[in-house]
Amino acid sequence: MKEFNRSLLEYYAHPGRKCGTAALFAQRALDCVLECETRILVIDDLHFLKWHDRNGTEVSNHFKYIANEFPVTIIFIGVELAGRGLYAEANSRGNITLAQTARRTTPLTMEPFIVTNDKHRIEWRNLLLALEQRIVLCRKFPGMLADELSDYLYIRTTGHIGSLMTLINRGCQHAARTGAELLDVELLDQVKLDAAAERARKALAKKFARKHMTTKPRSRTAKATAAKTVA
C-alpha cells in the first residue's frame, strides 16, 4: 500500500513523496487529487496482485478506502480478473473482504475485434483509420491501413488490440530506420510479433484466402459508409 500511495505522489511530483508512512502518503495523495481536480484514477496490471493472501486483502481494503474518500472514478485494468479472485465472495478461509470489492465493481470486457458482419467490419475499419491519423511517417497516405492492409493486419493480430498496436509500433520503427517511411506487407512481414498471434496466423490466413472471411464491408450501404469515413 505504501508503494502504491508513493506512486500516486510520484505522478503528481509531490515534494513529500520521499518519506512518510502509508497513511501520510494516502492523505497527501488525496490533497493532490482535490487540488488538481482529478476525476479518473486508472490502475493497470491488476492481475499481478494475489487477492487471497494477506497483502491482497490489505490492498482490497485500501481500494475501498480510496473509493470512499477520493472523489474519483477508479478504472481497474487487468487480464482475467474474475478468475484471479477480484470478484470472489470470500477467500479459502472464509474472509468476505473481497465481497465488498465485487459489489462495488462493474466488469467491462475488452473482446477482440471480430469481422463476422458489416457492422463489425466498419468498427475495424474505423479503428484503422484512427490509427492512421496518429502515424508519423513521411510517405503515409489515407487508407494505408484501412484499405491496403486491413485484411493483413487482422490476419496478423486476430483482432487483438495489443497485438495490433505492437505490430504497428514496431512497423513504424522499422519503416523509419530503413527509410521506407510507410507501412506495407513486405515491410510488416519482417516484423516479429507475439507467439499467440503467430500461432493463429496460418489458420486465419487460409480462411481469408478461401474468401470465408474478410474485413471489407460487403453490402452497398456499408461500402458507402466506409467510403465516407475515408473521405
mmCIF file of C-alpha atoms in Angstrom:
data_model
loop_
_atom_site.group_PDB
_atom_site.id
_atom_site.type_symbol
_atom_site.label_atom_id
_atom_site.label_comp_id
_atom_site.label_asym_id
_atom_site.label_seq_id
_atom_site.Cartn_x
_atom_site.Cartn_y
_atom_site.Cartn_z
ATOM 1 C CA MET A 1 0.000 0.000 0.000
ATOM 2 C CA LYS A 2 2.836 2.354 0.827
ATOM 3 C CA GLU A 3 4.407 1.867 -2.601
ATOM 4 C CA PHE A 4 1.030 2.352 -4.279
ATOM 5 C CA ASN A 5 0.471 5.641 -2.447
ATOM 6 C CA ARG A 6 4.041 6.690 -3.194
ATOM 7 C CA SER A 7 3.384 6.054 -6.897
ATOM 8 C CA LEU A 8 0.415 8.406 -6.751
ATOM 9 C CA LEU A 9 2.617 11.090 -5.233
ATOM 10 C CA GLU A 10 5.297 10.470 -7.862
ATOM 11 C CA TYR A 11 2.714 11.117 -10.571
ATOM 12 C CA TYR A 12 1.851 14.469 -9.012
ATOM 13 C CA ALA A 13 5.551 15.241 -8.254
ATOM 14 C CA HIS A 14 4.626 15.874 -4.633
ATOM 15 C CA PRO A 15 7.630 17.077 -2.544
ATOM 16 C CA GLY A 16 6.612 14.715 0.278
ATOM 17 C CA ARG A 17 6.875 11.560 -1.819
ATOM 18 C CA LYS A 18 10.257 10.509 -0.420
ATOM 19 C CA CYS A 19 9.427 9.880 3.226
ATOM 20 C CA GLY A 20 6.404 9.150 5.377
ATOM 21 C CA THR A 21 4.012 6.371 6.325
ATOM 22 C CA ALA A 22 1.399 4.742 4.108
ATOM 23 C CA ALA A 23 -1.307 6.785 5.846
ATOM 24 C CA LEU A 24 0.570 10.066 5.306
ATOM 25 C CA PHE A 25 1.165 9.214 1.649
ATOM 26 C CA ALA A 26 -2.551 8.491 1.220
ATOM 27 C CA GLN A 27 -3.504 11.839 2.793
ATOM 28 C CA ARG A 28 -1.050 13.693 0.582
ATOM 29 C CA ALA A 29 -2.373 11.862 -2.469
ATOM 30 C CA LEU A 30 -5.903 12.904 -1.549
ATOM 31 C CA ASP A 31 -4.752 16.529 -1.278
ATOM 32 C CA CYS A 32 -3.247 16.250 -4.781
ATOM 33 C CA VAL A 33 -6.430 14.743 -6.199
ATOM 34 C CA LEU A 34 -8.534 17.529 -4.721
ATOM 35 C CA GLU A 35 -6.128 20.313 -5.710
ATOM 36 C CA CYS A 36 -5.766 19.075 -9.302
ATOM 37 C CA GLU A 37 -9.475 18.223 -9.617
ATOM 38 C CA THR A 38 -8.643 14.690 -10.743
ATOM 39 C CA ARG A 39 -11.718 12.726 -11.818
ATOM 40 C CA ILE A 40 -10.359 9.363 -13.009
ATOM 41 C CA LEU A 41 -7.812 7.033 -11.384
ATOM 42 C CA VAL A 42 -6.592 4.221 -13.676
ATOM 43 C CA ILE A 43 -4.867 1.231 -12.045
ATOM 44 C CA ASP A 44 -3.201 -1.073 -14.572
ATOM 45 C CA ASP A 45 -1.800 -4.637 -14.320
ATOM 46 C CA LEU A 46 -4.168 -5.562 -11.501
ATOM 47 C CA HIS A 47 -3.801 -9.254 -12.370
ATOM 48 C CA PHE A 48 -0.367 -9.292 -10.716
ATOM 49 C CA LEU A 49 -1.942 -8.923 -7.267
ATOM 50 C CA LYS A 50 -2.568 -12.067 -5.213
ATOM 51 C CA TRP A 51 -6.012 -11.346 -3.876
ATOM 52 C CA HIS A 52 -6.295 -14.267 -1.474
ATOM 53 C CA ASP A 53 -3.192 -13.649 0.626
ATOM 54 C CA ARG A 54 -2.670 -11.036 3.342
ATOM 55 C CA ASN A 55 -1.337 -8.368 1.012
ATOM 56 C CA GLY A 56 -4.280 -8.865 -1.348
ATOM 57 C CA THR A 57 -6.741 -8.266 1.477
ATOM 58 C CA GLU A 58 -4.881 -5.134 2.586
ATOM 59 C CA VAL A 59 -4.843 -3.754 -0.955
ATOM 60 C CA SER A 60 -8.545 -4.549 -1.369
ATOM 61 C CA ASN A 61 -9.295 -2.595 1.810
ATOM 62 C CA HIS A 62 -7.134 0.256 0.540
ATOM 63 C CA PHE A 63 -9.036 0.393 -2.747
ATOM 64 C CA LYS A 64 -12.256 0.563 -0.737
ATOM 65 C CA TYR A 65 -10.814 3.484 1.238
ATOM 66 C CA ILE A 66 -9.899 5.291 -1.985
ATOM 67 C CA ALA A 67 -13.358 4.676 -3.434
ATOM 68 C CA ASN A 68 -14.933 6.144 -0.279
ATOM 69 C CA GLU A 69 -12.633 9.127 0.278
ATOM 70 C CA PHE A 70 -11.326 10.118 -3.151
ATOM 71 C CA PRO A 71 -13.820 11.901 -5.479
ATOM 72 C CA VAL A 72 -12.703 9.836 -8.459
ATOM 73 C CA THR A 73 -13.910 7.027 -10.685
ATOM 74 C CA ILE A 74 -11.499 4.095 -10.405
ATOM 75 C CA ILE A 75 -10.782 2.068 -13.533
ATOM 76 C CA PHE A 76 -9.062 -1.277 -12.904
ATOM 77 C CA ILE A 77 -7.277 -2.864 -15.857
ATOM 78 C CA GLY A 78 -6.127 -6.478 -15.883
ATOM 79 C CA VAL A 79 -6.324 -9.894 -17.529
ATOM 80 C CA GLU A 80 -8.923 -12.456 -16.366
ATOM 81 C CA LEU A 81 -9.595 -10.616 -13.112
ATOM 82 C CA ALA A 82 -12.635 -12.743 -12.283
ATOM 83 C CA GLY A 83 -10.585 -15.935 -12.474
ATOM 84 C CA ARG A 84 -7.903 -14.388 -10.265
ATOM 85 C CA GLY A 85 -10.343 -13.696 -7.438
ATOM 86 C CA LEU A 86 -11.146 -9.996 -7.747
ATOM 87 C CA TYR A 87 -14.889 -10.652 -7.636
ATOM 88 C CA ALA A 88 -14.784 -13.555 -5.169
ATOM 89 C CA GLU A 89 -17.341 -13.522 -2.360
ATOM 90 C CA ALA A 90 -14.796 -14.977 0.096
ATOM 91 C CA ASN A 91 -11.340 -16.491 0.176
ATOM 92 C CA SER A 92 -10.408 -20.019 1.226
ATOM 93 C CA ARG A 93 -10.540 -19.022 4.907
ATOM 94 C CA GLY A 94 -13.989 -17.514 4.628
ATOM 95 C CA ASN A 95 -12.810 -13.901 4.647
ATOM 96 C CA ILE A 96 -15.535 -11.871 2.943
ATOM 97 C CA THR A 97 -13.472 -8.678 2.443
ATOM 98 C CA LEU A 98 -13.335 -9.205 -1.301
ATOM 99 C CA ALA A 99 -17.117 -9.447 -1.480
ATOM 100 C CA GLN A 100 -17.299 -5.686 -0.966
ATOM 101 C CA THR A 101 -14.968 -5.200 -3.936
ATOM 102 C CA ALA A 102 -17.213 -7.418 -6.052
ATOM 103 C CA ARG A 103 -20.285 -5.395 -5.057
ATOM 104 C CA ARG A 104 -18.593 -2.116 -5.916
ATOM 105 C CA THR A 105 -17.076 -3.149 -9.248
ATOM 106 C CA THR A 106 -18.778 -3.182 -12.649
ATOM 107 C CA PRO A 107 -16.900 -5.518 -15.022
ATOM 108 C CA LEU A 108 -16.333 -4.276 -18.568
ATOM 109 C CA THR A 109 -14.674 -6.611 -21.038
ATOM 110 C CA MET A 110 -12.387 -5.790 -23.945
ATOM 111 C CA GLU A 111 -13.050 -8.506 -26.512
ATOM 112 C CA PRO A 112 -11.042 -8.980 -29.716
ATOM 113 C CA PHE A 113 -12.409 -7.238 -32.792
ATOM 114 C CA ILE A 114 -14.484 -9.538 -34.986
ATOM 115 C CA VAL A 115 -15.422 -9.221 -38.665
ATOM 116 C CA THR A 116 -18.445 -11.514 -38.920
ATOM 117 C CA ASN A 117 -20.773 -8.823 -40.298
ATOM 118 C CA ASP A 118 -20.605 -5.370 -41.867
ATOM 119 C CA LYS A 119 -21.194 -3.562 -38.577
ATOM 120 C CA HIS A 120 -18.125 -5.214 -37.071
ATOM 121 C CA ARG A 121 -16.120 -4.670 -40.253
ATOM 122 C CA ILE A 122 -16.847 -0.939 -40.158
ATOM 123 C CA GLU A 123 -15.738 -0.847 -36.498
ATOM 124 C CA TRP A 124 -12.458 -2.480 -37.517
ATOM 125 C CA ARG A 125 -12.059 -0.025 -40.383
ATOM 126 C CA ASN A 126 -12.730 2.969 -38.147
ATOM 127 C CA LEU A 127 -10.094 1.729 -35.731
ATOM 128 C CA LEU A 128 -7.522 1.532 -38.528
ATOM 129 C CA LEU A 129 -8.472 4.981 -39.795
ATOM 130 C CA ALA A 130 -7.992 6.399 -36.303
ATOM 131 C CA LEU A 131 -4.587 4.745 -36.040
ATOM 132 C CA GLU A 132 -3.591 6.132 -39.442
ATOM 133 C CA GLN A 133 -4.032 9.655 -38.144
ATOM 134 C CA ARG A 134 -1.512 9.023 -35.367
ATOM 135 C CA ILE A 135 1.194 7.562 -37.584
ATOM 136 C CA VAL A 136 4.120 9.890 -38.293
ATOM 137 C CA LEU A 137 5.750 8.619 -41.495
ATOM 138 C CA CYS A 138 6.665 10.815 -44.476
ATOM 139 C CA ARG A 139 5.072 8.572 -47.111
ATOM 140 C CA LYS A 140 1.882 7.596 -45.288
ATOM 141 C CA PHE A 141 -1.366 8.149 -47.188
ATOM 142 C CA PRO A 142 -5.124 7.973 -46.490
ATOM 143 C CA GLY A 143 -6.224 4.355 -46.461
ATOM 144 C CA MET A 144 -2.719 2.979 -45.909
ATOM 145 C CA LEU A 145 -4.025 0.793 -43.095
ATOM 146 C CA ALA A 146 -7.784 0.757 -43.678
ATOM 147 C CA ASP A 147 -7.669 -0.009 -47.414
ATOM 148 C CA GLU A 148 -4.302 -1.557 -48.247
ATOM 149 C CA LEU A 149 -3.590 -3.521 -45.053
ATOM 150 C CA SER A 150 -6.986 -4.209 -43.479
ATOM 151 C CA ASP A 151 -7.108 -7.984 -44.091
ATOM 152 C CA TYR A 152 -3.378 -8.398 -43.499
ATOM 153 C CA LEU A 153 -3.472 -6.635 -40.116
ATOM 154 C CA TYR A 154 -6.421 -8.722 -38.971
ATOM 155 C CA ILE A 155 -4.728 -11.960 -40.015
ATOM 156 C CA ARG A 156 -1.509 -11.000 -38.210
ATOM 157 C CA THR A 157 -3.230 -9.910 -34.983
ATOM 158 C CA THR A 158 -6.518 -11.924 -34.946
ATOM 159 C CA GLY A 159 -8.245 -8.682 -33.982
ATOM 160 C CA HIS A 160 -6.466 -8.272 -30.628
ATOM 161 C CA ILE A 161 -5.729 -4.626 -29.882
ATOM 162 C CA GLY A 162 -2.480 -5.376 -28.032
ATOM 163 C CA SER A 163 -1.015 -7.344 -30.929
ATOM 164 C CA LEU A 164 -2.229 -4.726 -33.412
ATOM 165 C CA MET A 165 -0.603 -1.833 -31.570
ATOM 166 C CA THR A 166 2.640 -3.778 -31.174
ATOM 167 C CA LEU A 167 2.729 -4.639 -34.878
ATOM 168 C CA ILE A 168 2.098 -1.053 -35.972
ATOM 169 C CA ASN A 169 4.559 0.437 -33.484
ATOM 170 C CA ARG A 170 7.328 -1.954 -34.478
ATOM 171 C CA GLY A 171 6.455 -1.497 -38.146
ATOM 172 C CA CYS A 172 6.737 2.281 -37.846
ATOM 173 C CA GLN A 173 10.101 1.975 -36.104
ATOM 174 C CA HIS A 174 11.363 -0.331 -38.852
ATOM 175 C CA ALA A 175 9.992 1.982 -41.574
ATOM 176 C CA ALA A 176 11.798 4.959 -40.021
ATOM 177 C CA ARG A 177 15.093 3.105 -39.591
ATOM 178 C CA THR A 178 15.119 1.719 -43.140
ATOM 179 C CA GLY A 179 13.914 4.919 -44.785
ATOM 180 C CA ALA A 180 10.808 3.242 -46.207
ATOM 181 C CA GLU A 181 8.613 5.785 -44.365
ATOM 182 C CA LEU A 182 5.378 3.838 -44.948
ATOM 183 C CA LEU A 183 3.792 0.534 -43.947
ATOM 184 C CA ASP A 184 3.168 -2.254 -46.441
ATOM 185 C CA VAL A 185 3.002 -6.055 -46.430
ATOM 186 C CA GLU A 186 6.648 -6.512 -47.375
ATOM 187 C CA LEU A 187 7.855 -4.359 -44.505
ATOM 188 C CA LEU A 188 5.460 -5.774 -41.892
ATOM 189 C CA ASP A 189 6.400 -9.331 -42.823
ATOM 190 C CA GLN A 190 9.829 -8.534 -41.379
ATOM 191 C CA VAL A 191 8.312 -7.613 -38.008
ATOM 192 C CA LYS A 192 8.149 -10.328 -35.361
ATOM 193 C CA LEU A 193 5.006 -10.488 -33.227
ATOM 194 C CA ASP A 194 3.807 -12.242 -30.080
ATOM 195 C CA ALA A 195 3.613 -16.044 -30.031
ATOM 196 C CA ALA A 196 -0.189 -16.218 -29.683
ATOM 197 C CA ALA A 197 -0.758 -14.079 -32.775
ATOM 198 C CA GLU A 198 1.768 -16.014 -34.825
ATOM 199 C CA ARG A 199 0.191 -19.355 -33.844
ATOM 200 C CA ALA A 200 -3.234 -18.280 -35.077
ATOM 201 C CA ARG A 201 -1.945 -16.573 -38.222
ATOM 202 C CA LYS A 202 -1.768 -19.563 -40.596
ATOM 203 C CA ALA A 203 -5.267 -20.886 -39.857
ATOM 204 C CA LEU A 204 -6.784 -17.418 -40.197
ATOM 205 C CA ALA A 205 -4.900 -16.741 -43.433
ATOM 206 C CA LYS A 206 -6.444 -19.854 -45.005
ATOM 207 C CA LYS A 207 -9.964 -18.625 -44.206
ATOM 208 C CA PHE A 208 -9.239 -15.278 -45.836
ATOM 209 C CA ALA A 209 -7.625 -16.946 -48.865
ATOM 210 C CA ARG A 210 -10.743 -19.088 -49.363
ATOM 211 C CA LYS A 211 -12.960 -15.976 -49.082
ATOM 212 C CA HIS A 212 -14.618 -17.357 -45.958
ATOM 213 C CA MET A 213 -13.646 -14.199 -44.081
ATOM 214 C CA THR A 214 -12.985 -10.575 -44.970
ATOM 215 C CA THR A 215 -12.582 -7.254 -43.198
ATOM 216 C CA LYS A 216 -14.075 -5.328 -46.126
ATOM 217 C CA PRO A 217 -17.763 -4.305 -45.896
ATOM 218 C CA ARG A 218 -19.925 -6.263 -48.344
ATOM 219 C CA SER A 219 -23.300 -4.511 -48.542
ATOM 220 C CA ARG A 220 -23.739 -1.362 -50.654
ATOM 221 C CA THR A 221 -24.804 0.672 -47.642
ATOM 222 C CA ALA A 222 -21.773 -0.434 -45.632
ATOM 223 C CA LYS A 223 -19.452 0.272 -48.555
ATOM 224 C CA ALA A 224 -20.900 3.758 -48.908
ATOM 225 C CA THR A 225 -20.395 4.354 -45.171
ATOM 226 C CA ALA A 226 -16.812 3.131 -45.426
ATOM 227 C CA ALA A 227 -16.154 5.423 -48.378
ATOM 228 C CA LYS A 228 -17.426 8.428 -46.394
ATOM 229 C CA THR A 229 -15.144 7.642 -43.447
ATOM 230 C CA VAL A 230 -12.079 7.677 -45.688
ATOM 231 C CA ALA A 231 -13.104 10.951 -47.332
#
